[in-house]
Amino acid sequence: MNVDLCVGCGACAEKCPGKFDDTYNAGLIKRTAIYVEYPQAVPLKYGINPDVCLKLTKDKCGNCQDVCPANAIDYTQTEETITINAGSIIFSPGFTAFNPSKFDNYNYAGFPNVVTSMEFERILSATGPTMGHVTTFPGLPLKPKKKKDKLLAEKRKDPKKIAWFQCVGSRDINKCDNPYCSSVCCMYAVKEAIIAKEHAGGDLDCSIFYMDMRTPGKDFEKYYQNAKEKHGINFIRSKVHSVTQNPDTNDLDIRYVDEMGQIIDDTYDMIVLSVGLEISEETKDLAQKLGIDLTPGGFCKTGSFEPVTSSRDGIFVSGVFNNPKDIPESVLDASAAASAAGDALSRARDTLTLELEKAKEINVAGERPRIGAFICDCGSNIKGVVDCEAVTQYARTLPYVEFADEAMYACSQDAQNKMVEYIKEKKLNRIVVAACTPKTHEPLFQETLSNAGLNKYLFEMTNIRNHNSWVHKNNPDIATQKAKDLVRMAVAKAALAEPLKEEKIDVNDSVVVIGGGLAGMASAKSLATQGYKTHIIEKKEKLGGEAHKLYKTAQGEDVQTHLDELIKEIEQNENITVHCNTSLESVDGFVGNFKSTLKTNGKELDLEYGVAVLATGAKAFVPDEYEYGKDDRIITSLDLDKMFKENDAGLDAINSAVFIQCVGSRQPDRPYCSRVCCTHSIDNAIELKERKPDMDVFIIYRDIRTYGEKELLYKKARELGVIFFRYDVDQKPEVSIKNDKLLIELIDHVLNQPIQIEADLLTLATAIVPRKDEKLANFFKVPLNDEGFFVEKHAKLGPAEFATDGVFLAGSGHYPKPVNEAITQGRASASRALTLLAKKDNLFTSGVVASADPLKCSECGVCVSICPYSAPGFMTDGRFEGKARVNAVLCKGCGLCVASCRSGALHLRGFDTSQIFSQIFALGEVV
Amino acid sequence: MSNKLTGSVVVIGGGISGMLSALDLANSGYYVYLVEKGPSIGGVMAQLDKTFPTNDCAM
Amino acid sequence: MADNDIKIVSFLCNWCSYGAADLAGVSRLEYPADIRVIRIPCSGRMSPKFILSALREGADAVWVSG
């Protein structure tokens, strides 16, 4: 394939006889040998699978070359070797889903209604093979041709009972060699069950069979509780022993032992195996070639204090390859790896990037509109249905249209070049393109306008492909009429288009990091390394934050040694100014132009800066239960760390130690999981056992949440003889002190009997609670959630920044997290901030922004109160004092204020009221 | 080690993580080569139907 | 507008519904050709005046989606 020529029309795939498994749809259906991964793929270019192409394997066929309108098919292409010279490498190869074929007790390979979670994901998808309809026998074609398939298809039904089996290919060393937790399966199973119920209606019965529910991410626990309470999904703590198939109905009979030890038989219509994440052999080979060390699970070995740095200099890692993780953590890894790779090359920054040349803009003010209309055939995609020639003819008859032309592919380079020529030759001052969607192609045409010296907002695009030829292919006459209507509407709007100005935003290139803990220091270090003056504001007397209280990381590194090193680096970095004992007194301004007053020991200091990173952290909850405070043998996790750090002599006298988990977490008043406590207690239990092997150590828990390779610590603790008891939130253990004995009583869930443990030390794994800093949140106009954690821009794709431009987020103020994740987020926030700082000289607002006419403004204030971005405000001085003014930097161009203005004082450039009316009126004209 | 640094980065893997690393670096002044084995970028996330917490389309 | 056919004026938010209409095309779904799309930057841009005006111009229905 010559990808430069391919226009993604799909004519080739329609004629291709070759077939192979459609991996995008998890192999549920077949795809043609010439294919595109999926309709929205980027780039939308077809490729040939040489293993199944008839031309390439048997020199027969050749259909695709015959039908391709763009001459893009080239069967002679061969593999090429390209050598690239680069400064750093980021290795993010991802994972493969575990293949459960070898689990003979679930018989995935044999039973058509046992599917993997990846297959189920495609079954739920509107773009999947069943178009989102949940049905049994999902692997059968919709209209089967083979006799065997036809017989099975007769039994096809909408399932009434679906079960999910967790930990298939995770936390398992019997049937596979994956001792780690895959971190993501509990959440996706809950999500799939909720969506299955949404698709199927209320009577679908969904059950999730699990060992521990692991929902330690931000807002995950609430989602899980909602699934139980609101959506009625059953959660059954059991590992299912076996699955058999009823030969007549293909229903699935399962047998399992419930929590009370009873053997239960049940029947389901469908079973979804929640398959884990694995690193493929191919990736491991490549890792070996790159010379980087792997963990026993096959993931990349990284340290807690440089969490995206591999064992080899200059190679950084991110995503699931750097330990199993969910999307938001992969996104944080991505930015963190960018920060680390950039830090290593900071001296060479801006040496290889290219600068685009800009044509001088022609002044069209006051000119009569001279519109050029370009009608695209898109090969046969539009022309095959719409009479493009007639539409072009018609366009020529419309008011202000000076010139109209038909193009085979308006987006192709030669058509673009011609457009520039026409603009110059015919002195066109407005352009209309009738083609595909502006969402993907508007920027391309706007660039062409700029190259021709026209303001890029003198442009209007209308969609006669996605909204017309593709959806009305059986009605060519009506589609042609509709195309004419759409062109007329676009021309009417374009005639009113004005050149819009993009305001330059000045960016002050210094940074303020609020909070001098691990996350804040990691952020500051990266920004300073890349050359930016950075101020750290710390309210305490020294840097380091909560990390001062920690003993070891989950990977066994000594926290204090690393922390001291990091503090020293920060203090010696000449780009960093540390302000300890300092509070933030005020914040004014917006992205690129913040102003604050700091107060250090009573002295005030004014600071101007361009971006801010909020890394204010969180703190340990002070328990209000389990007799805490009444006996010095009852301590918190951090107290125990202190004892380890100081090598407390009291540790030797302990013969029985108990840990109680979820103290203050996962309960109605604090409904989130604090993420770090399971690992922390297990770590400390191992430490106790290693110091004194004959000590009795008990951990009383609800679900053990050692996600990723932290699961190996859980395994180690059990091997060392740490005893685990589970409790329910409505049956918490009871702590009492009788005759100076510290007693813990609980109901054992296996024996269903009360148990009493006498302890010499009781450690409470306390929740991590947010600082709930409303003052700071108001300063930067950023939101806090119900619990008091900061709300990021996007739960998945924007975890290290706020919706407010120029304000970034890192550390436990976002959500509780261990050392490595805090540093990752610190680096990620730096990387995100850097993308803004790097635009120092060419950061512009959009031209599509609201503006206020002070002569019409009635000062009612509706726009000021309604705008979610605080863009409109009242002028505070001058002739129009009290009237509204819109700050173009903050405006997102949504038009909410414009619609709400009762005086007609507000205008949205590019989508002004007159322009929208012109489209409506154009539609109203009798054809 | 030579004193001359090359201001470019190779990102291997065009999944959600690789794509975002590439974007961050390119927007910070580094030249990026994004290398993907398959015919298009997007990775596994593009296969997901919807994502937590808003059950938004993963596309 | 011609008298004999139905016309629906649809105001689609650029970020969601307009994209959904694009995707309907990519997926080659078919629907009646009666709608005419006006792209708006956000459904918050909608004003009752647009709806009234579309109806006055002869639209049989107005569809706002965002």
Tab-separated table of C-alpha atoms in Angstrom, chain A residues 23-24 35 37-38 40-42 84-92 95 118 121-122 124-125 187 191 195 199 218-220 223 282 318-319 327 330-331 334-335 338 342 345-350 352-353 530 795-797 831-832 834-835 838, chain B residues 1-56 58-59:
chain	number	residue	atom	x	y	z
A	23	THR	CA	-8.413	-8.746	15.997
A	24	TYR	CA	-10.095	-5.429	16.686
A	35	TYR	CA	-8.391	-3.779	5.789
A	37	GLU	CA	-8.256	-1.562	11.816
A	38	TYR	CA	-11.642	0.108	12.494
A	40	GLN	CA	-12.267	5.645	13.111
A	41	ALA	CA	-8.656	4.447	12.823
A	42	VAL	CA	-5.875	7.022	12.659
A	84	ILE	CA	16.866	6.671	13.384
A	85	ASN	CA	19.261	8.642	15.548
A	86	ALA	CA	17.519	9.714	18.740
A	87	GLY	CA	18.447	11.041	22.152
A	88	SER	CA	16.072	8.978	24.279
A	89	ILE	CA	13.698	6.064	23.886
A	90	ILE	CA	10.310	5.666	25.491
A	91	PHE	CA	9.246	2.035	25.470
A	92	SER	CA	5.491	1.594	25.855
A	95	PHE	CA	0.201	-5.891	26.921
A	118	MET	CA	-12.205	-8.506	25.601
A	121	GLU	CA	-16.254	-5.562	25.372
A	122	ARG	CA	-16.793	-5.860	21.609
A	124	LEU	CA	-21.252	-4.432	24.141
A	125	SER	CA	-19.894	-1.988	21.594
A	187	MET	CA	-13.226	-2.534	37.524
A	191	LYS	CA	-18.370	-1.812	34.191
A	195	ILE	CA	-23.472	-1.802	30.752
A	199	HIS	CA	-28.309	-2.825	27.147
A	218	LYS	CA	-10.218	7.315	42.464
A	219	ASP	CA	-14.012	6.973	42.686
A	220	PHE	CA	-13.705	3.236	41.933
A	223	TYR	CA	-18.723	2.725	41.381
A	282	GLU	CA	7.702	-10.615	21.581
A	318	SER	CA	5.375	3.685	30.515
A	319	GLY	CA	1.982	1.985	30.507
A	327	ILE	CA	-5.915	4.079	31.832
A	330	SER	CA	-1.003	4.854	31.952
A	331	VAL	CA	-1.720	8.453	31.030
A	334	ALA	CA	3.052	8.683	29.546
A	335	SER	CA	3.579	12.255	30.657
A	338	ALA	CA	8.012	12.387	28.470
A	342	GLY	CA	13.073	15.399	28.127
A	345	LEU	CA	17.927	15.916	26.671
A	346	SER	CA	17.117	19.349	28.032
A	347	ARG	CA	20.236	20.951	26.531
A	348	ALA	CA	19.120	19.852	23.056
A	349	ARG	CA	15.585	21.105	23.414
A	350	ASP	CA	14.216	22.988	20.394
A	352	LEU	CA	15.315	19.606	15.879
A	353	THR	CA	11.771	20.897	15.894
A	530	GLN	CA	14.308	21.884	31.562
A	795	ALA	CA	-10.747	11.198	35.103
A	796	LYS	CA	-9.043	9.228	32.350
A	797	LEU	CA	-7.198	11.564	30.030
A	831	SER	CA	5.415	17.512	31.496
A	832	ARG	CA	1.926	18.912	31.051
A	834	LEU	CA	6.054	22.202	30.009
A	835	THR	CA	3.862	21.857	26.915
A	838	ALA	CA	7.163	25.802	25.605
B	1	MET	CA	30.372	10.198	25.855
B	2	SER	CA	30.091	12.813	23.185
B	3	ASN	CA	28.913	16.188	24.316
B	4	LYS	CA	26.378	16.515	21.553
B	5	LEU	CA	22.866	15.567	22.538
B	6	THR	CA	20.224	14.690	19.989
B	7	GLY	CA	16.956	16.491	20.663
B	8	SER	CA	14.731	13.696	19.437
B	9	VAL	CA	12.962	10.783	21.076
B	10	VAL	CA	11.754	7.455	19.735
B	11	VAL	CA	8.479	6.324	21.290
B	12	ILE	CA	7.824	2.619	20.768
B	13	GLY	CA	4.138	1.717	20.893
B	14	GLY	CA	1.168	3.785	19.743
B	15	GLY	CA	-1.268	2.925	22.531
B	16	ILE	CA	-2.745	5.530	24.820
B	17	SER	CA	0.505	5.845	26.758
B	18	GLY	CA	2.809	6.068	23.747
B	19	MET	CA	0.579	8.576	21.971
B	20	LEU	CA	0.446	10.888	24.974
B	21	SER	CA	4.205	10.673	25.587
B	22	ALA	CA	4.720	11.613	21.948
B	23	LEU	CA	2.322	14.565	22.163
B	24	ASP	CA	3.863	15.908	25.362
B	25	LEU	CA	7.386	15.706	23.943
B	26	ALA	CA	6.482	17.195	20.577
B	27	ASN	CA	4.733	20.067	22.323
B	28	SER	CA	7.748	20.643	24.562
B	29	GLY	CA	10.298	21.113	21.809
B	30	TYR	CA	11.528	17.618	20.985
B	31	TYR	CA	11.279	15.843	17.653
B	32	VAL	CA	9.395	12.557	18.085
B	33	TYR	CA	9.358	9.338	16.100
B	34	LEU	CA	6.261	7.342	17.102
B	35	VAL	CA	6.740	3.703	16.110
B	36	GLU	CA	3.745	1.361	15.988
B	37	LYS	CA	3.685	-2.237	14.831
B	38	GLY	CA	0.058	-2.198	13.628
B	39	PRO	CA	-1.516	-0.158	10.837
B	40	SER	CA	-3.028	2.474	13.123
B	41	ILE	CA	-2.464	4.047	16.517
B	42	GLY	CA	-4.872	3.856	19.455
B	43	GLY	CA	-4.037	0.501	21.006
B	44	VAL	CA	-6.362	-1.441	23.244
B	45	MET	CA	-8.262	1.593	24.497
B	46	ALA	CA	-9.866	1.959	21.056
B	47	GLN	CA	-11.347	-1.522	21.485
B	48	LEU	CA	-13.076	-0.693	24.730
B	49	ASP	CA	-16.749	0.012	24.529
B	50	LYS	CA	-17.067	2.557	27.263
B	51	THR	CA	-14.939	3.629	30.161
B	52	PHE	CA	-15.538	4.315	33.808
B	53	PRO	CA	-16.607	6.572	35.512
B	54	THR	CA	-18.949	8.377	33.160
B	55	ASN	CA	-19.361	5.345	30.893
B	56	ASP	CA	-18.267	7.617	28.065
B	58	ALA	CA	-13.634	5.219	24.870
B	59	MET	CA	-13.030	6.551	21.361
